[in-house]
GROMACS .gro file of C-alpha atoms in nm:
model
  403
    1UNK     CA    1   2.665  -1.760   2.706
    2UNK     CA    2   2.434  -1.523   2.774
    3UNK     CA    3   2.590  -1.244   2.493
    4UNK     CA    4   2.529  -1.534   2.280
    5UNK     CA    5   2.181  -1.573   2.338
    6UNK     CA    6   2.094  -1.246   2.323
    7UNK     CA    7   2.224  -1.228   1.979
    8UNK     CA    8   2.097  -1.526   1.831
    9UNK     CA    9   1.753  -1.368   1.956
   10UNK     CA   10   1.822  -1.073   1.817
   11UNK     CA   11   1.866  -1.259   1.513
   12UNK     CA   12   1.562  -1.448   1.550
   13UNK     CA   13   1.329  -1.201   1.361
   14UNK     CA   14   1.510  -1.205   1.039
   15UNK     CA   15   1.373  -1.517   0.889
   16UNK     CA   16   0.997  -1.428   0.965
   17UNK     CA   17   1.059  -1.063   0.828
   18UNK     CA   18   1.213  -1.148   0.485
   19UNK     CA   19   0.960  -1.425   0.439
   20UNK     CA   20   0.713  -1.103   0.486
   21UNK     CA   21   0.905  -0.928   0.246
   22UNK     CA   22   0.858  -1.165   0.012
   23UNK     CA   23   0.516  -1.234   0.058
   24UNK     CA   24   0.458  -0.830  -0.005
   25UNK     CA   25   0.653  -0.891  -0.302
   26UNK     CA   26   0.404  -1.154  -0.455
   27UNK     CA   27   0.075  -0.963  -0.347
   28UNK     CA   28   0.206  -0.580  -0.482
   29UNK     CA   29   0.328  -0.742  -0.798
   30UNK     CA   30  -0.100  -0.765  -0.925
   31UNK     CA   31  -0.200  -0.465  -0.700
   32UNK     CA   32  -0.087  -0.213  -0.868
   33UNK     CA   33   0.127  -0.377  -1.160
   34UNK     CA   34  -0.169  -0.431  -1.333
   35UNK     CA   35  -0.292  -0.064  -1.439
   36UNK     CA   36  -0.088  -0.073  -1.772
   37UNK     CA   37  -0.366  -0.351  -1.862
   38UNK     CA   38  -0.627  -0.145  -1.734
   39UNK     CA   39  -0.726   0.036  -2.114
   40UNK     CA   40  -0.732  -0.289  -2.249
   41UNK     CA   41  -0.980  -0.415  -1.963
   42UNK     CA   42  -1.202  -0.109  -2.006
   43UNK     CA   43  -1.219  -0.172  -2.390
   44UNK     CA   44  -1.310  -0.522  -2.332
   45UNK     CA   45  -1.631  -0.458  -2.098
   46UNK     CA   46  -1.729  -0.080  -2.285
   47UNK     CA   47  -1.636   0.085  -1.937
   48UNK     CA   48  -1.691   0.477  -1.883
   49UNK     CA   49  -1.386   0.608  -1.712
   50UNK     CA   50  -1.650   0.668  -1.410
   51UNK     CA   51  -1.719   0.280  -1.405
   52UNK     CA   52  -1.332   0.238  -1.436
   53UNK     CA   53  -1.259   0.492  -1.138
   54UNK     CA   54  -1.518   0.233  -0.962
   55UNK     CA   55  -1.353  -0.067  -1.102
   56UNK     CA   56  -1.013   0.061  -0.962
   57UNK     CA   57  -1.150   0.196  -0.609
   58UNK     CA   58  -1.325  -0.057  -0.537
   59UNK     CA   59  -1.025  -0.158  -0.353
   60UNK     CA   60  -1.101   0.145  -0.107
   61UNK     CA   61  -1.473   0.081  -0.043
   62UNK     CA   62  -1.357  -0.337   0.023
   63UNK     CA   63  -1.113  -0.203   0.256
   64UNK     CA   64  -1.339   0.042   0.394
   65UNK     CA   65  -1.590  -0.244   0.532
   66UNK     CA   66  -1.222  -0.515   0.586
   67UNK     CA   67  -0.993  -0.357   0.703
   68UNK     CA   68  -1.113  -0.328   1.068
   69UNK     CA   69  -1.243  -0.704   1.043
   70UNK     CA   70  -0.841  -0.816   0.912
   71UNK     CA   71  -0.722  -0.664   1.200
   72UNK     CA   72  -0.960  -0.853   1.399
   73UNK     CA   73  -0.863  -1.186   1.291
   74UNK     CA   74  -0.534  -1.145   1.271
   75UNK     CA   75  -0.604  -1.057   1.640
   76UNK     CA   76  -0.771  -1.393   1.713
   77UNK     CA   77  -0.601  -1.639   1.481
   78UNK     CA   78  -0.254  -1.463   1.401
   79UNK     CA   79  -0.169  -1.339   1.131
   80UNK     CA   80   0.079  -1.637   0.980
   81UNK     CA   81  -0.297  -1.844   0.947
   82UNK     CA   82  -0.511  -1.556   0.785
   83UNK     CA   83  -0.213  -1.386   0.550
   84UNK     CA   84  -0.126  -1.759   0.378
   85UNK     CA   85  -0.543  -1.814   0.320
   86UNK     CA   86  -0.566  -1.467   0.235
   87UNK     CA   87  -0.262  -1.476  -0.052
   88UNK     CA   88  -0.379  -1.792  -0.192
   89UNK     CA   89  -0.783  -1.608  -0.240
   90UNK     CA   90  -0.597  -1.350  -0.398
   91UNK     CA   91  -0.436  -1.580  -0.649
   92UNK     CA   92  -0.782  -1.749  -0.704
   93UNK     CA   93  -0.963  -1.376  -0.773
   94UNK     CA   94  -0.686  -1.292  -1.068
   95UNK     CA   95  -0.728  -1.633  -1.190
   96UNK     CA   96  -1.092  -1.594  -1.214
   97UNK     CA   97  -1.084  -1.255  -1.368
   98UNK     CA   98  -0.849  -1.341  -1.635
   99UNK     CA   99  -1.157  -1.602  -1.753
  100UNK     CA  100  -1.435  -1.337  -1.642
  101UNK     CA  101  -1.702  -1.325  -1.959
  102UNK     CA  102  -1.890  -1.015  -1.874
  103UNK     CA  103  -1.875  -0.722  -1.679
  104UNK     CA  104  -2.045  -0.810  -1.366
  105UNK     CA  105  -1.839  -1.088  -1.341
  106UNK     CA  106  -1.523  -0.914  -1.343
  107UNK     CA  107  -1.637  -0.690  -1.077
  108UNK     CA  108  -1.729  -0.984  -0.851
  109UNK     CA  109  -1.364  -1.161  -0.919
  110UNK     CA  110  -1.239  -0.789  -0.885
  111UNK     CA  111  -1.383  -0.808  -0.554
  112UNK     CA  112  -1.312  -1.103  -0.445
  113UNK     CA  113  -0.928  -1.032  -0.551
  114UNK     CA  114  -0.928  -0.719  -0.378
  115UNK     CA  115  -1.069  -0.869  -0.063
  116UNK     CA  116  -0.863  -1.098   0.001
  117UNK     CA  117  -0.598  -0.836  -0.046
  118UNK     CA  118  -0.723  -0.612   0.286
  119UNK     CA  119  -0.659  -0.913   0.469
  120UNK     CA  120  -0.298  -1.023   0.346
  121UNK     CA  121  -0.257  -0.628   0.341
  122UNK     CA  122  -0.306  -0.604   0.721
  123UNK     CA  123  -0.163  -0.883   0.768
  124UNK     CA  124   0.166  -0.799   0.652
  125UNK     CA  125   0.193  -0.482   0.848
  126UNK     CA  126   0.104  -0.689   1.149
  127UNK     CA  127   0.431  -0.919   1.077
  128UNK     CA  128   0.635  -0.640   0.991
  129UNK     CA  129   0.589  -0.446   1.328
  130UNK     CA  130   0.537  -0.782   1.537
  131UNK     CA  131   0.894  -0.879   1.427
  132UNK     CA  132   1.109  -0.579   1.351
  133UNK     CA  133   1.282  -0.420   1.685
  134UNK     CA  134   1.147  -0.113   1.783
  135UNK     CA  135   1.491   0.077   1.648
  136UNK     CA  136   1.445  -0.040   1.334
  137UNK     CA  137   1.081   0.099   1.294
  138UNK     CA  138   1.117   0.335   1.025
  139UNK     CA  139   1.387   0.122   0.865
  140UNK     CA  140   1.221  -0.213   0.821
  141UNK     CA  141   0.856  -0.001   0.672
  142UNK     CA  142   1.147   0.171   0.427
  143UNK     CA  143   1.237  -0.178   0.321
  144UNK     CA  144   0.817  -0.245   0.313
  145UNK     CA  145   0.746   0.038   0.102
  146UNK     CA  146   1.109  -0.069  -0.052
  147UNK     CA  147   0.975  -0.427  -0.188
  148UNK     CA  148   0.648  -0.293  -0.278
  149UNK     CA  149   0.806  -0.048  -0.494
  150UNK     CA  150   0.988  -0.322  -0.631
  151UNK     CA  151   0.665  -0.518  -0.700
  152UNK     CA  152   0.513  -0.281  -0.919
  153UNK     CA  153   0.858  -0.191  -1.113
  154UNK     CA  154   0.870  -0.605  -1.184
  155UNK     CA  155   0.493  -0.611  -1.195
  156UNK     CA  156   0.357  -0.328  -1.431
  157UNK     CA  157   0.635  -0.495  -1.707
  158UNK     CA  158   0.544  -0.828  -1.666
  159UNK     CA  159   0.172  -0.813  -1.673
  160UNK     CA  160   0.234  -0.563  -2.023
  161UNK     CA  161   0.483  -0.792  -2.191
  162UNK     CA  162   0.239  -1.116  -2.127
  163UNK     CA  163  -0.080  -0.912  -2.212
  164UNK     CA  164   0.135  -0.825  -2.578
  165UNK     CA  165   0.175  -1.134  -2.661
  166UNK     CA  166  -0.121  -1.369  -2.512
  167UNK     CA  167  -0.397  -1.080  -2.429
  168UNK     CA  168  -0.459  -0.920  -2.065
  169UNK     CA  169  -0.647  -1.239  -1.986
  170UNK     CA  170  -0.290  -1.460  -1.909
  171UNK     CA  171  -0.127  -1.129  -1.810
  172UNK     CA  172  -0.357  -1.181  -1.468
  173UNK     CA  173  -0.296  -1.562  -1.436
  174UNK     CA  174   0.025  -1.480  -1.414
  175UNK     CA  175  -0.027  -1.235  -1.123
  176UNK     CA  176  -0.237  -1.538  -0.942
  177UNK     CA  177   0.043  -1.755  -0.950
  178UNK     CA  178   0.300  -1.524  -0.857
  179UNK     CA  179   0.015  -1.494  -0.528
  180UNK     CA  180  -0.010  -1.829  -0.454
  181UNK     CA  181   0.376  -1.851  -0.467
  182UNK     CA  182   0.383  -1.617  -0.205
  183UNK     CA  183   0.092  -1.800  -0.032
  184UNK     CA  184   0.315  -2.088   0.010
  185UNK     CA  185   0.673  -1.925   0.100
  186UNK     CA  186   0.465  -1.781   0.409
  187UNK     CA  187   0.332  -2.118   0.538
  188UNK     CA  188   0.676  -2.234   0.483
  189UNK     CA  189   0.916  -2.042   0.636
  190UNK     CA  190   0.716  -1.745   0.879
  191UNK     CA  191   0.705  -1.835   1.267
  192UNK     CA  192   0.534  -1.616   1.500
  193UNK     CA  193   0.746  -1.463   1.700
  194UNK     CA  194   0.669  -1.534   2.097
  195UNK     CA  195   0.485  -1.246   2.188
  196UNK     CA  196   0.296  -1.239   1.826
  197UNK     CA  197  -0.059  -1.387   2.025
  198UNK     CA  198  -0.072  -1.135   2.317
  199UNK     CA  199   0.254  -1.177   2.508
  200UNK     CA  200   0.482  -0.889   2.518
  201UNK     CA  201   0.863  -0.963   2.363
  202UNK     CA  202   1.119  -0.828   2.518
  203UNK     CA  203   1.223  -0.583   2.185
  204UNK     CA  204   0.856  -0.506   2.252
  205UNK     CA  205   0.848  -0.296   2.533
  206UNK     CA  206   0.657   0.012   2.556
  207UNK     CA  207   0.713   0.315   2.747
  208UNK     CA  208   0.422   0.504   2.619
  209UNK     CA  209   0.217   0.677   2.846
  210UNK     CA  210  -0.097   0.511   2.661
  211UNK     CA  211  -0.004   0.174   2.802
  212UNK     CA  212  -0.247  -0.068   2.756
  213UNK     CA  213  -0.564   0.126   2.584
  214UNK     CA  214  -0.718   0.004   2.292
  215UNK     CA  215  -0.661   0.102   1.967
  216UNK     CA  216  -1.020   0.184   1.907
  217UNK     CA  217  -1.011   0.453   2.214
  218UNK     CA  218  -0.653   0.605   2.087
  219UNK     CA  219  -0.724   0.975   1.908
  220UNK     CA  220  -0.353   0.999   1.806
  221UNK     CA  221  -0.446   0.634   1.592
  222UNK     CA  222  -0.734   0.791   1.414
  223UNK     CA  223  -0.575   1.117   1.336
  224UNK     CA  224  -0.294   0.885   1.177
  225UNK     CA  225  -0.587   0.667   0.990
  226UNK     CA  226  -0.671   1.048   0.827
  227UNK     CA  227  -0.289   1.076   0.778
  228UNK     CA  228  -0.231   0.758   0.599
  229UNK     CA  229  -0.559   0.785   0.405
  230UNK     CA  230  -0.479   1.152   0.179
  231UNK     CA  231  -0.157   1.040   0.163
  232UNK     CA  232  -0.170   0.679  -0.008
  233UNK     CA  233  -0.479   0.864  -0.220
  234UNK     CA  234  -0.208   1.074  -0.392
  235UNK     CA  235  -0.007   0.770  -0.532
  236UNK     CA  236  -0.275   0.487  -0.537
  237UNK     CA  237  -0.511   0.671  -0.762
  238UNK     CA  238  -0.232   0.852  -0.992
  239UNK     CA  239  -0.086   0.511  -1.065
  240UNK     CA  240  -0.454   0.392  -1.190
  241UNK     CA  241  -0.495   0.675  -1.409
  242UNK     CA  242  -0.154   0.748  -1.539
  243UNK     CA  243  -0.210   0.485  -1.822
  244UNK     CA  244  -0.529   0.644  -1.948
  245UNK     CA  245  -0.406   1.032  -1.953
  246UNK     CA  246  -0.027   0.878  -2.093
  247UNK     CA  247  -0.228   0.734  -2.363
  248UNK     CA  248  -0.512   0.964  -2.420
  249UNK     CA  249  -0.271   1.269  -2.401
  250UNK     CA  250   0.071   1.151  -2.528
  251UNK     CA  251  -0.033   0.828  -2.740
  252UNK     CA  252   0.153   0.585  -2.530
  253UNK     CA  253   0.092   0.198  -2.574
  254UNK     CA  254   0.042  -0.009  -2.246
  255UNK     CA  255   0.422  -0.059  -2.230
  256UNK     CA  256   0.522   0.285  -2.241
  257UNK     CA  257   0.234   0.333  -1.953
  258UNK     CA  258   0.425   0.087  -1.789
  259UNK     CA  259   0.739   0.245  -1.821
  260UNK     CA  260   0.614   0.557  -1.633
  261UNK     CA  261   0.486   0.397  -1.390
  262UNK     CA  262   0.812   0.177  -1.336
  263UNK     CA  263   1.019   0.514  -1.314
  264UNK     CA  264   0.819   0.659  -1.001
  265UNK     CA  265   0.846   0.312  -0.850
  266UNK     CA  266   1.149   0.269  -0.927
  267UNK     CA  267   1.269   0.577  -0.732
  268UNK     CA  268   1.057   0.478  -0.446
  269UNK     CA  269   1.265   0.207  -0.342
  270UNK     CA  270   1.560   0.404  -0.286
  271UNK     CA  271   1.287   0.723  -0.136
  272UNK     CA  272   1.181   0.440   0.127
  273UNK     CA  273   1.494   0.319   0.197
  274UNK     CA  274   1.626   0.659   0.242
  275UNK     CA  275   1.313   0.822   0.425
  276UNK     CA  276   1.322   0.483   0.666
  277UNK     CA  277   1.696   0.598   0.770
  278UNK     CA  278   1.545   0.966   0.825
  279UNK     CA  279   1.324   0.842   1.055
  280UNK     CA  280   1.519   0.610   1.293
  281UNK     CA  281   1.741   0.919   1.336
  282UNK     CA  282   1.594   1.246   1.264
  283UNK     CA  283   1.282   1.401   1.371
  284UNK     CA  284   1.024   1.230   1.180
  285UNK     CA  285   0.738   1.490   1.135
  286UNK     CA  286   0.973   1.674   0.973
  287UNK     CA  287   1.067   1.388   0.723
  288UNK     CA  288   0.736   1.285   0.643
  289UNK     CA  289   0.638   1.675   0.609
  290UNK     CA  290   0.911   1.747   0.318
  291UNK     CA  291   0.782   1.421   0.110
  292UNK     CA  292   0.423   1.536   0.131
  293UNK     CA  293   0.585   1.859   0.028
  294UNK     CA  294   0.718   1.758  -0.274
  295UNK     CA  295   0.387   1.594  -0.366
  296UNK     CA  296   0.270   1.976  -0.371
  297UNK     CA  297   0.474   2.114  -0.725
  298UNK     CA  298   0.474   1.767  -0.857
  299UNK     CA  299   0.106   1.719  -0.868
  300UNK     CA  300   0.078   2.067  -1.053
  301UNK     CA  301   0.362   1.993  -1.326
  302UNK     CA  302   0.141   1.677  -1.402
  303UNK     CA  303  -0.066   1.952  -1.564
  304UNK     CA  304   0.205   2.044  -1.810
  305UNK     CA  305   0.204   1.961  -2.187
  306UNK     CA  306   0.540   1.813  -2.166
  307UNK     CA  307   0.596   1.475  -2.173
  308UNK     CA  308   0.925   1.457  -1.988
  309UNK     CA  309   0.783   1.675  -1.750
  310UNK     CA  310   0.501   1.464  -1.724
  311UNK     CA  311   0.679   1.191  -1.653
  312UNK     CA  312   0.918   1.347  -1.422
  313UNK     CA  313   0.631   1.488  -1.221
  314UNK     CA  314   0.436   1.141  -1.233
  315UNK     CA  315   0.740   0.960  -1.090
  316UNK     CA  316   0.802   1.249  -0.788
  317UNK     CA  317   0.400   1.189  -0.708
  318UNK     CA  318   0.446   0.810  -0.669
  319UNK     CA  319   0.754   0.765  -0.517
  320UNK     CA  320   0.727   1.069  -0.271
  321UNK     CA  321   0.362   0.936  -0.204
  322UNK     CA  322   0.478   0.588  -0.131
  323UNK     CA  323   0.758   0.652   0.121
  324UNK     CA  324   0.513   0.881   0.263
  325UNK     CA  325   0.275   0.652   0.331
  326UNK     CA  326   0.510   0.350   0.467
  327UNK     CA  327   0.639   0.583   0.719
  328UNK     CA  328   0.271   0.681   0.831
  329UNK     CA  329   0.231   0.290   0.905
  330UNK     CA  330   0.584   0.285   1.049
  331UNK     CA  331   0.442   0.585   1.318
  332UNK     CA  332   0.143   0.390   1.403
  333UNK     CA  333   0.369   0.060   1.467
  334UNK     CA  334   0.509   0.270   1.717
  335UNK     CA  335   0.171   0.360   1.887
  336UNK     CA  336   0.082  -0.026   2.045
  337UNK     CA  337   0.240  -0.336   2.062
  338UNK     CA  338   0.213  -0.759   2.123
  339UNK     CA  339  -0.220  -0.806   2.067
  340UNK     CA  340  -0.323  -0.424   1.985
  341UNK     CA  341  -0.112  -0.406   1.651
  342UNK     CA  342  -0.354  -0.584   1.434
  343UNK     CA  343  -0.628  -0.326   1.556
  344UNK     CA  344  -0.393  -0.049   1.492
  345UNK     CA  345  -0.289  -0.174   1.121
  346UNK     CA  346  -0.669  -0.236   1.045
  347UNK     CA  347  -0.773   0.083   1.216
  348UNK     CA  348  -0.525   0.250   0.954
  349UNK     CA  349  -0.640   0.058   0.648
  350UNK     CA  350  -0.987   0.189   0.717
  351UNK     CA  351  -0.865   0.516   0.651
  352UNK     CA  352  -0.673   0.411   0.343
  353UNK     CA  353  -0.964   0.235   0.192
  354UNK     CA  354  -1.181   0.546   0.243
  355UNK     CA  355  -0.936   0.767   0.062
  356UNK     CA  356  -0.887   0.460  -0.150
  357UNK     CA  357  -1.223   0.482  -0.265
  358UNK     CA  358  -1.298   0.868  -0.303
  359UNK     CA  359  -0.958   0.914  -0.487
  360UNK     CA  360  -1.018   0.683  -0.784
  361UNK     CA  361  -1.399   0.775  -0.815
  362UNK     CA  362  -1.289   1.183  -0.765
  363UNK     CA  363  -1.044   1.168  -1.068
  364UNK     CA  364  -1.318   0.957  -1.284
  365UNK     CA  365  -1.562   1.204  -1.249
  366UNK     CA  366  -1.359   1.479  -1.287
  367UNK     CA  367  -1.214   1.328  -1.625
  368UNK     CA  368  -1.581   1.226  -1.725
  369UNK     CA  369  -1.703   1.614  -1.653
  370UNK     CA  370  -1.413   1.829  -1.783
  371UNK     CA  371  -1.256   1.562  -2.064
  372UNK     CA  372  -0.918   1.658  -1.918
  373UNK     CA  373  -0.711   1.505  -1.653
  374UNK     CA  374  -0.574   1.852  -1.524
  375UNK     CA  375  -0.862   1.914  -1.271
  376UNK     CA  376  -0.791   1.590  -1.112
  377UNK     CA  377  -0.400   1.657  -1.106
  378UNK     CA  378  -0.464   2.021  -0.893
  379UNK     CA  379  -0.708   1.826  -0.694
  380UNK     CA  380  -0.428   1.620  -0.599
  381UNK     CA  381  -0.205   1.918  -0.523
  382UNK     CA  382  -0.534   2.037  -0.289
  383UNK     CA  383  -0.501   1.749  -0.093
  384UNK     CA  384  -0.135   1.703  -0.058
  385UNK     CA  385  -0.146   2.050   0.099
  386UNK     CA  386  -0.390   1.935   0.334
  387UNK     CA  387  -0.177   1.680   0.428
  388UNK     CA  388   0.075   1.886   0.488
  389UNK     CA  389  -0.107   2.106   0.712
  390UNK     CA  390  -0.278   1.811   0.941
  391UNK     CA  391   0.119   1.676   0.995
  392UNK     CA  392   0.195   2.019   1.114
  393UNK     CA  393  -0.041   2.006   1.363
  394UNK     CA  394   0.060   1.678   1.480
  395UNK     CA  395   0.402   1.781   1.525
  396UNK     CA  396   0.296   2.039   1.722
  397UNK     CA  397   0.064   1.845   1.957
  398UNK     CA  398   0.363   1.547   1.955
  399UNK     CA  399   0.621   1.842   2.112
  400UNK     CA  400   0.391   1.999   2.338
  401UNK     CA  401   0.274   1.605   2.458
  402UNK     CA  402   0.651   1.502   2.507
  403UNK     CA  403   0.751   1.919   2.619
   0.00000   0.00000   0.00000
């Protein structure tokens, strides 16, 4: 009897953790399915591609003042209560943008879309860690990064097909109802796990030295926040301007933008399932060091006049960049459990939606100033070297910690 209950337990998580899943699947699907629309946006309000960069990273400055706040109140009121409100604002921003009349109003219903994304955002990786065991770390942010890859390869098609034949307008309705959807699969069928509201589960146990310090007061947490912020620049802000340099360069339509853009997520689902594996069972500094690696040669073929190369080089940047950046969240899950993981996910998001900010607005300018899109591509490169460098480091400090 008691076999028994120890395995129906250990079965327990699985509803709550695909009804996550799906509830990624519904809020990735508008986040970053929606670039291939993105010319057709800027043509509609006259936008610069400085304005657009804005337009785009907005999403890092939001989550620069949110993301600490989401964690906050998924803290307080759990995260089941703030991620269904915060997937169902979502839906309302796309639906309001798709009726938007003037620029300044499709900022505000940008912002209000994007807002209500840190939340859900946060909220998710709050679910994920509160309910997958702690052997399955790596493996259940691999099926994360998995279903958000997923998103964007159903996303960036559907959004383009709609917007050909009823205008970008009903391409983002679409997107809000595909959020609401997701809005109501969560109030339906996630439970909080026991320990979700402070109480430690018993697949929840820590042995880390750290104990019970807070988030805030961690230095290993904000050196990860750094981590996960170059490395999600790299992917978020190539996916936003992929569409412009595939049509300005090789006279694409917003489907064959699409198409690109499908590839690289496409081949992150199977990177993040794969890296995930890496990670519950080999060293994982050295995992998440070769895909910020590749991210290195990649970024610099971008350059090239090629358009297969292009392409091949585009889809290496965003599925490398991806997995990269689920396993980063999948470390951090590892750092704090039961109350502090909200705080940790939001402390992380901060550092995404700083990087999520300068990334966009870097590339922008850089296109604005040079009229090219190859100064923003080595810039890129730059920073996945940094990257690369920083993990080194806290390898190093991780084996002379545990040594």
């Amino acid at each position: 009897m008691k076999a028994e209950g120890l395995h129906n337990t250990d079965r327990s998580w699985i509803v709550p953790f695909l009804a996550t899943l799906f509830g990624m699947l519904t809020l990735q699907m508008s986040n970053l399915g929606f670039s291939p629309l993105l010319p057709e946006i800027q043509k509609e309000f006259s936008m610069s591609h400085t304005q657009i960069g804005f337009f785009t990273g907005m999403y890092g400055l939001l989550a620069l003042v949110l993301s600490v706040p989401a964690g906050l109140m998924a803290n307080r009121y759990g995260e089941k209560r703030v991620l269904v409100l915060a997937l169902f604002l979502v839906g309302i921003g796309l639906f309001m943008l798709g009726r938007a009349s003037g620029f300044y109003s499709a900022f505000a219903c940008r912002a209000l879309w994007i807002g209500a994304y840190r939340f859900a955002f946060v909220c998710v990786l709050t679910a994920i860690a509160l309910t997958a065991p702690p052997s399955l770390k790596g493996s259940s942010m691999g099926f994360l990064g998995s279903v958000s890859s997923l998103a964007t390869v159903i996303g960036a098609p559907f959004g383009s097909k709609i917007g050909e034949h009823f205008g970008w307008r009903m391409g983002m309705t679409a997107y809000a109802g595909a959020a609401i959807l997701g809005s109501l699969a969560i109030w339906a069928f996630y439970r909080q796990q026991l320990g979700a509201r402070g109480q430690v589960q018993p697949h929840q146990v820590s042995s880390s030295r750290d104990g019970g310090r807070s988030a805030f007061r961690l230095p290993v947490v904000w050196a990860l926040t750094v981590l996960v912020g170059m490395v999600g620049m790299a992917s978020y802000s190539v996916t936003f301007f992929v569409p412009s340099a595939a049509t300005t360069i090789f006279k694409m339509d917003a489907m064959g933008a699409s198409l690109v853009i499908s590839t690289g997520y496409i081949g992150a689902i199977f990177l993040n399932l794969l890296s995930g594996y890496l990670m519950d069972h080999y060293n994982k500094w050295i995992v998440l060091s070769s895909l910020v690696a590749l991210l290195i040669p990649a970024s610099l073929a971008m350059t090239s006049g090629s358009e297969l190369v292009f392409r091949i080089a585009t889809a290496v940047v965003l599925a490398g960049g991806f997995a990269a950046t689920n396993q980063v969240y999948g470390l951090a899950g590892s750092v704090l459990k039961g109350r502090e993981i909200g705080n940790v996910m939001g402390v992380l998001s901060l550092g995404a939606g700083i990087c999520g900010y300068v990334g966009p607005q870097m590339l922008g300018l850089l296109r604005d100033r040079t009229k090219g899109f190859s100064a923003g591509w080595y810039m890129m490169a730059g920073i996945a070297l940094l990257i690369l460098v920083e993990l080194l480091l806290l390898k190093r400090h991780s084996e002379k910690k545990q040594g």
